[in-house]
Every structure is written in structure tokens, then in C-alpha cells.
Amino acid sequence: QVQLVESGGGSVQAGGSLRLSCAASGRTFRNYAMGWFRHTPGKEREFVATTSWNGATYYADSVKGRFTISRDNAKNTVYLQMNSLKPEDTAVYYCAAGRAMSVVTTIAAYDYWGQGTQVTVSS
């Protein structure tokens, strides 16, 4: 069982930055693929970024070059650094953990989810 708690959301103007954190419980954190997804009312939850157990990363085209995902296995934490934020990045951001051995982008590949943190970007 893995429990995930996100933090770091907030309000920022367009062009600004935020760093989201996701703290995970459990001793097997290092074995999990970790991902970030986001959800906007009226839309489906969408993939943002993922990092595999060995640090490989993959990004949605919409955030590539602006967002960076990283993990600290010693702290059981995964981060999402978000730069050059745009109003269309406004959403609730969710952290997720899955047992896949490579980068995965589908919701079904993830077994555990956090409660979400709101990010609001104003123009």
C-alpha cells in the first residue's frame, strides 16, 4: 500500500513558476513509476509527466521544455517543477504511483493516487 500526499499548489501569474511535491509512504517507493496528471472540470484527467524507477522521464507535449519531473528516493518524494506557466495549465494536479517497470502515461497503469493540489495561473 502506498499513500501519496501532494503539496505546493497555489496561484501564480502567467510566466511564473511553482514546484509541486508528492510525499509517498512505504519502503518500496524506489520500485514505483511515479506520474503527474491534471484535471480540469469538463475535461478528462490528462497525463503530464512521469519518471520510472530508474529515473527515465517522459512528458506530455504541452509541458515539454517547461516542466521537469524528478524524484528523491531517499526522501520518498517526487517533484514537478513548473516554469513558464500558462493559464491553460490551471488544473488540479494529481500524483500517482504504479508498478510499471518503464515510463507509463495511461491512468490505468497507476495503482495509487494522491488527493490533488490546485494550481491556478492567471493571465
XYZ file of N, CA, C and O in Angstrom:
492
model
N 0.838 -1.189 0.000
C 0.000 0.000 0.000
C 0.881 1.251 0.000
O 1.858 1.305 0.744
N 0.543 2.200 -0.835
C 1.287 3.454 -0.918
C 0.302 4.603 -0.727
O -0.754 4.635 -1.357
N 0.650 5.517 0.142
C -0.154 6.726 0.310
C 0.630 7.913 -0.228
O 1.838 8.036 0.027
N -0.054 8.783 -0.938
C 0.583 9.914 -1.596
C -0.067 11.218 -1.131
O -1.299 11.321 -1.086
N 0.767 12.194 -0.825
C 0.266 13.496 -0.387
C 0.971 14.585 -1.191
O 2.192 14.745 -1.081
N 0.180 15.334 -1.965
C 0.742 16.415 -2.777
C 0.759 17.715 -1.997
O -0.062 17.926 -1.089
N 1.672 18.595 -2.362
C 1.727 19.938 -1.801
C 2.394 20.861 -2.817
O 2.989 20.391 -3.787
N 2.286 22.171 -2.567
C 2.983 23.129 -3.415
C 2.110 23.852 -4.422
O 2.596 24.733 -5.136
N 0.848 23.487 -4.495
C -0.033 24.190 -5.406
C -0.297 25.611 -4.934
O 0.059 25.993 -3.826
N -0.922 26.412 -5.794
C -1.239 27.774 -5.439
C -1.615 28.582 -6.656
O -1.908 28.022 -7.714
N -1.608 29.886 -6.482
C -1.958 30.814 -7.565
C -0.717 31.571 -7.998
O 0.068 32.018 -7.163
N -0.582 31.740 -9.300
C 0.581 32.425 -9.847
C 0.175 33.113 -11.140
O -0.787 32.688 -11.795
N 0.885 34.151 -11.496
C 0.624 34.822 -12.758
C 1.310 34.076 -13.900
O 2.295 33.352 -13.697
N 0.787 34.277 -15.083
C 1.372 33.656 -16.271
C 2.850 34.011 -16.369
O 3.249 35.160 -16.108
N 3.651 33.021 -16.707
C 5.092 33.207 -16.773
C 5.810 32.836 -15.496
O 7.044 32.729 -15.484
N 5.060 32.638 -14.432
C 5.650 32.305 -13.156
C 5.959 30.826 -13.014
O 5.788 30.038 -13.962
N 6.405 30.452 -11.811
C 6.830 29.076 -11.539
C 6.213 28.569 -10.245
O 5.919 29.350 -9.336
N 6.042 27.273 -10.184
C 5.638 26.572 -8.972
C 6.352 25.230 -8.942
O 6.668 24.671 -9.996
N 6.575 24.713 -7.738
C 7.104 23.365 -7.616
C 6.160 22.534 -6.763
O 5.913 22.866 -5.609
N 5.656 21.499 -7.354
C 4.801 20.564 -6.635
C 5.654 19.450 -6.040
O 6.638 19.019 -6.643
N 5.242 18.994 -4.863
C 5.892 17.863 -4.213
C 4.858 16.783 -3.941
O 3.684 17.090 -3.713
N 5.305 15.556 -3.947
C 4.437 14.423 -3.629
C 5.223 13.501 -2.705
O 6.191 12.872 -3.130
N 4.800 13.445 -1.455
C 5.445 12.592 -0.472
C 4.731 11.250 -0.415
O 3.494 11.195 -0.298
N 5.512 10.180 -0.492
C 4.945 8.833 -0.515
C 5.317 8.063 0.741
O 6.431 8.198 1.260
N 4.374 7.277 1.216
C 4.662 6.392 2.332
C 5.135 5.056 1.784
O 4.989 4.777 0.588
N 5.698 4.220 2.636
C 6.087 2.883 2.182
C 7.562 2.788 1.853
O 8.171 3.746 1.384
N 8.104 1.596 2.077
C 9.540 1.402 1.892
C 9.910 1.040 0.462
O 11.077 0.966 0.139
N 8.903 0.805 -0.398
C 9.208 0.370 -1.752
C 9.023 1.475 -2.771
O 8.852 1.206 -3.954
N 9.078 2.718 -2.322
C 8.885 3.862 -3.221
C 9.797 3.772 -4.422
O 9.397 4.031 -5.553
N 11.039 3.367 -4.203
C 12.018 3.362 -5.287
C 11.657 2.392 -6.403
O 12.189 2.468 -7.491
N 10.754 1.467 -6.148
C 10.374 0.475 -7.150
C 9.225 0.927 -8.043
O 8.862 0.220 -8.985
N 8.638 2.077 -7.728
C 7.444 2.520 -8.432
C 7.755 3.541 -9.510
O 8.612 4.411 -9.341
N 7.016 3.442 -10.603
C 6.947 4.552 -11.536
C 6.051 5.620 -10.913
O 5.025 5.301 -10.303
N 6.438 6.877 -11.055
C 5.683 7.980 -10.474
C 5.238 8.918 -11.586
O 6.016 9.219 -12.502
N 4.005 9.375 -11.478
C 3.492 10.244 -12.528
C 2.728 11.427 -11.975
O 2.297 11.417 -10.823
N 2.601 12.430 -12.806
C 1.749 13.581 -12.514
C 0.680 13.673 -13.598
O 0.981 13.559 -14.794
N -0.548 13.868 -13.162
C -1.679 14.081 -14.051
C -2.378 15.362 -13.612
O -2.142 15.856 -12.519
N -3.251 15.858 -14.484
C -4.031 17.038 -14.096
C -5.452 16.925 -14.635
O -5.700 16.249 -15.627
N -6.343 17.607 -13.942
C -7.757 17.549 -14.307
C -8.375 18.928 -14.232
O -8.196 19.645 -13.234
N -9.087 19.255 -15.290
C -9.846 20.498 -15.369
C -11.317 20.126 -15.519
O -11.640 19.197 -16.270
N -12.220 20.807 -14.825
C -13.659 20.488 -14.950
C -14.102 20.480 -16.410
O -13.761 21.378 -17.183
N -14.827 19.430 -16.767
C -15.320 19.307 -18.128
C -14.379 18.574 -19.048
O -14.728 18.307 -20.208
N -13.196 18.252 -18.553
C -12.220 17.515 -19.356
C -11.824 16.241 -18.639
O -12.007 16.098 -17.443
N -11.237 15.317 -19.394
C -10.727 14.108 -18.779
C -9.397 14.397 -18.102
O -8.667 15.315 -18.484
N -9.084 13.579 -17.105
C -7.779 13.693 -16.465
C -6.707 13.394 -17.505
O -6.806 12.416 -18.242
N -5.682 14.241 -17.551
C -4.668 14.065 -18.587
C -3.274 13.883 -18.008
O -2.943 14.435 -16.947
N -2.485 13.133 -18.722
C -1.102 12.860 -18.351
C -0.273 14.130 -18.484
O -0.420 14.891 -19.447
N 0.648 14.329 -17.529
C 1.553 15.480 -17.567
C 3.005 15.017 -17.700
O 3.715 15.428 -18.609
N 3.446 14.173 -16.759
C 4.841 13.754 -16.746
C 4.980 12.483 -15.927
O 4.150 12.200 -15.056
N 6.044 11.725 -16.200
C 6.302 10.511 -15.436
C 7.786 10.260 -15.321
O 8.581 10.691 -16.168
N 8.165 9.565 -14.256
C 9.526 9.110 -14.090
C 9.495 7.643 -13.659
O 8.724 7.270 -12.777
N 10.317 6.847 -14.284
C 10.351 5.424 -13.954
C 11.200 5.192 -12.708
O 11.807 6.118 -12.167
N 11.272 3.949 -12.274
C 12.011 3.613 -11.071
C 13.500 3.966 -11.207
O 14.158 4.293 -10.229
N 14.020 3.932 -12.442
C 15.441 4.219 -12.637
C 15.691 5.636 -13.172
O 16.798 5.937 -13.606
N 14.678 6.501 -13.105
C 14.900 7.905 -13.417
C 14.601 8.336 -14.829
O 14.756 9.525 -15.158
N 14.192 7.421 -15.692
C 13.793 7.828 -17.044
C 12.562 8.720 -16.950
O 11.725 8.546 -16.054
N 12.451 9.683 -17.848
C 11.329 10.613 -17.792
C 10.634 10.734 -19.139
O 11.225 10.437 -20.189
N 9.389 11.173 -19.076
C 8.604 11.383 -20.299
C 7.573 12.450 -19.995
O 7.024 12.498 -18.887
N 7.309 13.307 -21.001
C 6.428 14.449 -20.782
C 5.341 14.538 -21.861
O 5.558 14.144 -23.011
N 4.224 15.107 -21.471
C 3.226 15.476 -22.460
C 3.785 16.606 -23.312
O 4.551 17.445 -22.831
N 3.401 16.627 -24.584
C 3.908 17.667 -25.480
C 3.581 19.066 -24.974
O 4.359 20.003 -25.169
N 2.453 19.208 -24.304
C 2.003 20.526 -23.853
C 2.881 21.124 -22.763
O 2.829 22.339 -22.532
N 3.677 20.292 -22.092
C 4.507 20.797 -20.994
C 5.992 20.600 -21.251
O 6.818 21.087 -20.463
N 6.332 19.923 -22.318
C 7.733 19.629 -22.611
C 8.530 20.926 -22.739
O 8.112 21.866 -23.405
N 9.679 20.973 -22.053
C 10.515 22.166 -22.082
C 10.167 23.176 -21.009
O 10.939 24.113 -20.758
N 9.011 23.011 -20.355
C 8.604 23.928 -19.285
C 8.541 23.236 -17.931
O 8.832 23.857 -16.905
N 8.161 21.985 -17.911
C 8.027 21.223 -16.658
C 9.162 20.210 -16.552
O 9.619 19.660 -17.557
N 9.566 19.944 -15.306
C 10.585 18.925 -15.055
C 10.141 18.056 -13.897
O 9.829 18.569 -12.811
N 10.122 16.748 -14.117
C 9.805 15.809 -13.050
C 11.105 15.226 -12.520
O 12.041 14.967 -13.278
N 11.164 15.045 -11.213
C 12.342 14.442 -10.604
C 11.909 13.682 -9.363
O 10.809 13.879 -8.851
N 12.782 12.802 -8.892
C 12.464 12.029 -7.702
C 13.668 11.951 -6.787
O 14.811 11.936 -7.267
N 13.394 11.887 -5.499
C 14.425 11.700 -4.480
C 14.015 10.455 -3.710
O 13.161 10.525 -2.812
N 14.610 9.338 -4.037
C 14.218 8.075 -3.397
C 14.552 8.050 -1.910
O 13.888 7.372 -1.135
N 15.574 8.787 -1.510
C 15.933 8.832 -0.092
C 14.851 9.535 0.728
O 14.677 9.254 1.909
N 14.129 10.448 0.079
C 13.076 11.192 0.775
C 11.682 10.701 0.409
O 10.679 11.273 0.847
N 11.605 9.652 -0.422
C 10.301 9.143 -0.872
C 9.436 10.251 -1.455
O 8.227 10.343 -1.167
N 10.042 11.080 -2.270
C 9.344 12.248 -2.793
C 9.591 12.405 -4.287
O 10.712 12.181 -4.766
N 8.551 12.792 -4.989
C 8.667 13.144 -6.394
C 8.242 14.596 -6.549
O 7.359 15.073 -5.828
N 8.897 15.297 -7.468
C 8.659 16.727 -7.651
C 8.211 17.012 -9.081
O 8.529 16.267 -10.015
N 7.513 18.116 -9.229
C 7.203 18.628 -10.552
C 7.507 20.122 -10.536
O 6.766 20.907 -9.927
N 8.611 20.484 -11.178
C 8.968 21.887 -11.314
C 8.264 22.433 -12.546
O 8.455 21.911 -13.654
N 7.476 23.462 -12.353
C 6.687 24.035 -13.446
C 7.125 25.470 -13.686
O 6.962 26.323 -12.808
N 7.683 25.714 -14.843
C 8.140 27.053 -15.229
C 7.330 27.573 -16.409
O 6.652 26.812 -17.089
N 7.421 28.861 -16.633
C 6.720 29.495 -17.755
C 5.251 29.073 -17.790
O 4.717 28.681 -18.841
N 4.619 29.156 -16.662
C 3.242 28.691 -16.556
C 2.302 29.518 -17.406
O 2.487 30.740 -17.578
N 1.277 28.846 -17.920
C 0.275 29.468 -18.778
C -1.107 29.293 -18.142
O -1.313 28.347 -17.367
N -2.049 30.151 -18.471
C -3.406 29.977 -17.919
C -3.986 28.590 -18.208
O -4.727 28.052 -17.373
N -3.642 28.001 -19.325
C -4.161 26.672 -19.655
C -3.552 25.571 -18.796
O -3.984 24.410 -18.879
N -2.556 25.887 -17.977
C -2.020 24.915 -17.027
C -2.871 24.843 -15.764
O -2.626 23.987 -14.901
N -3.838 25.737 -15.632
C -4.710 25.719 -14.459
C -5.460 24.400 -14.371
O -6.104 23.970 -15.336
N -5.349 23.740 -13.224
C -5.963 22.421 -13.041
C -5.689 21.949 -11.629
O -4.894 22.548 -10.897
N -6.338 20.856 -11.262
C -5.950 20.117 -10.067
C -4.907 19.090 -10.508
O -5.149 18.316 -11.443
N -3.769 19.095 -9.854
C -2.674 18.204 -10.215
C -2.628 17.031 -9.231
O -2.669 17.234 -8.008
N -2.524 15.831 -9.790
C -2.511 14.612 -9.010
C -1.191 13.873 -9.199
O -0.681 13.761 -10.323
N -0.700 13.337 -8.109
C 0.452 12.460 -8.117
C -0.047 11.012 -8.126
O -1.076 10.714 -7.509
N 0.677 10.136 -8.818
C 0.263 8.741 -8.902
C 1.478 7.826 -8.874
O 2.568 8.221 -9.313
N 1.265 6.610 -8.370
C 2.332 5.609 -8.298
C 1.858 4.320 -8.949
O 0.718 3.892 -8.740
N 2.741 3.701 -9.720
C 2.389 2.459 -10.392
C 3.561 1.506 -10.414
O 4.712 1.920 -10.275
N 3.273 0.223 -10.616
C 4.310 -0.805 -10.551
C 4.980 -1.068 -11.891
O 5.776 -1.984 -12.013
N 4.689 -0.272 -12.885
C 5.286 -0.480 -14.199
C 6.800 -0.323 -14.141
O 7.318 0.456 -13.345
N 7.499 -1.059 -14.986
C 8.963 -1.040 -14.997
C 9.522 -0.026 -15.980
O 10.733 0.062 -16.150
N 8.647 0.758 -16.596
C 9.121 1.769 -17.537
C 8.212 2.980 -17.419
O 7.270 2.990 -16.630
N 8.483 4.001 -18.201
C 7.624 5.179 -18.167
C 6.248 4.809 -18.718
O 6.140 4.126 -19.736
N 5.219 5.240 -18.053
C 3.856 4.934 -18.477
C 3.018 6.199 -18.414
O 3.176 7.010 -17.502
N 2.109 6.348 -19.370
C 1.338 7.577 -19.490
C -0.157 7.380 -19.300
O -0.903 8.356 -19.311
N -0.597 6.142 -19.152
C -2.027 5.882 -19.051
C -2.482 5.823 -17.598
O -1.765 5.332 -16.718
N -3.690 6.300 -17.340
C -4.238 6.301 -15.987
C -4.299 4.895 -15.425
O -3.988 4.666 -14.251
N -4.660 3.934 -16.260
C -4.842 2.563 -15.797
C -3.562 1.929 -15.279
O -3.607 0.953 -14.531
N -2.411 2.471 -15.647
C -1.126 1.900 -15.226
C -0.761 2.269 -13.805
O 0.189 1.730 -13.250
N -1.498 3.190 -13.217
C -1.181 3.667 -11.880
C -2.156 3.101 -10.853
O -3.368 3.108 -11.069
N -1.595 2.647 -9.731
C -2.390 1.970 -8.715
C -2.796 2.882 -7.557
O -3.798 2.623 -6.889
N -2.021 3.897 -7.307
C -2.261 4.753 -6.140
C -2.262 6.213 -6.580
O -1.457 6.614 -7.417
N -3.151 6.985 -5.938
C -3.324 8.387 -6.301
C -3.385 9.259 -5.055
O -3.897 8.845 -4.007
N -2.849 10.474 -5.190
C -2.986 11.446 -4.122
C -4.325 12.169 -4.212
O -5.139 11.887 -5.088
N -4.509 13.127 -3.307
C -5.789 13.819 -3.233
C -5.855 15.015 -4.177
O -6.932 15.575 -4.404
N -4.727 15.420 -4.710
C -4.697 16.528 -5.661
C -4.362 17.856 -5.014
O -4.626 18.085 -3.825
N -3.762 18.738 -5.790
C -3.449 20.086 -5.339
C -3.783 21.056 -6.477
O -3.473 20.797 -7.636
N -4.420 22.161 -6.129
C -4.900 23.108 -7.129
C -3.777 24.031 -7.578
O -3.053 24.595 -6.751
N -3.671 24.196 -8.888
C -2.768 25.175 -9.493
C -3.614 26.120 -10.339
O -4.365 25.672 -11.204
N -3.489 27.401 -10.062
C -4.243 28.405 -10.800
C -3.270 29.418 -11.390
O -2.474 30.014 -10.658
N -3.344 29.605 -12.698
C -2.464 30.534 -13.393
C -3.329 31.630 -14.020
O -4.204 31.346 -14.834
N -3.089 32.851 -13.618
C -3.872 33.969 -14.129
C -3.101 34.709 -15.217
O -1.874 34.763 -15.202
N -3.849 35.279 -16.123
C -3.216 35.985 -17.254
C -2.982 37.449 -16.930
O -3.438 37.956 -15.925
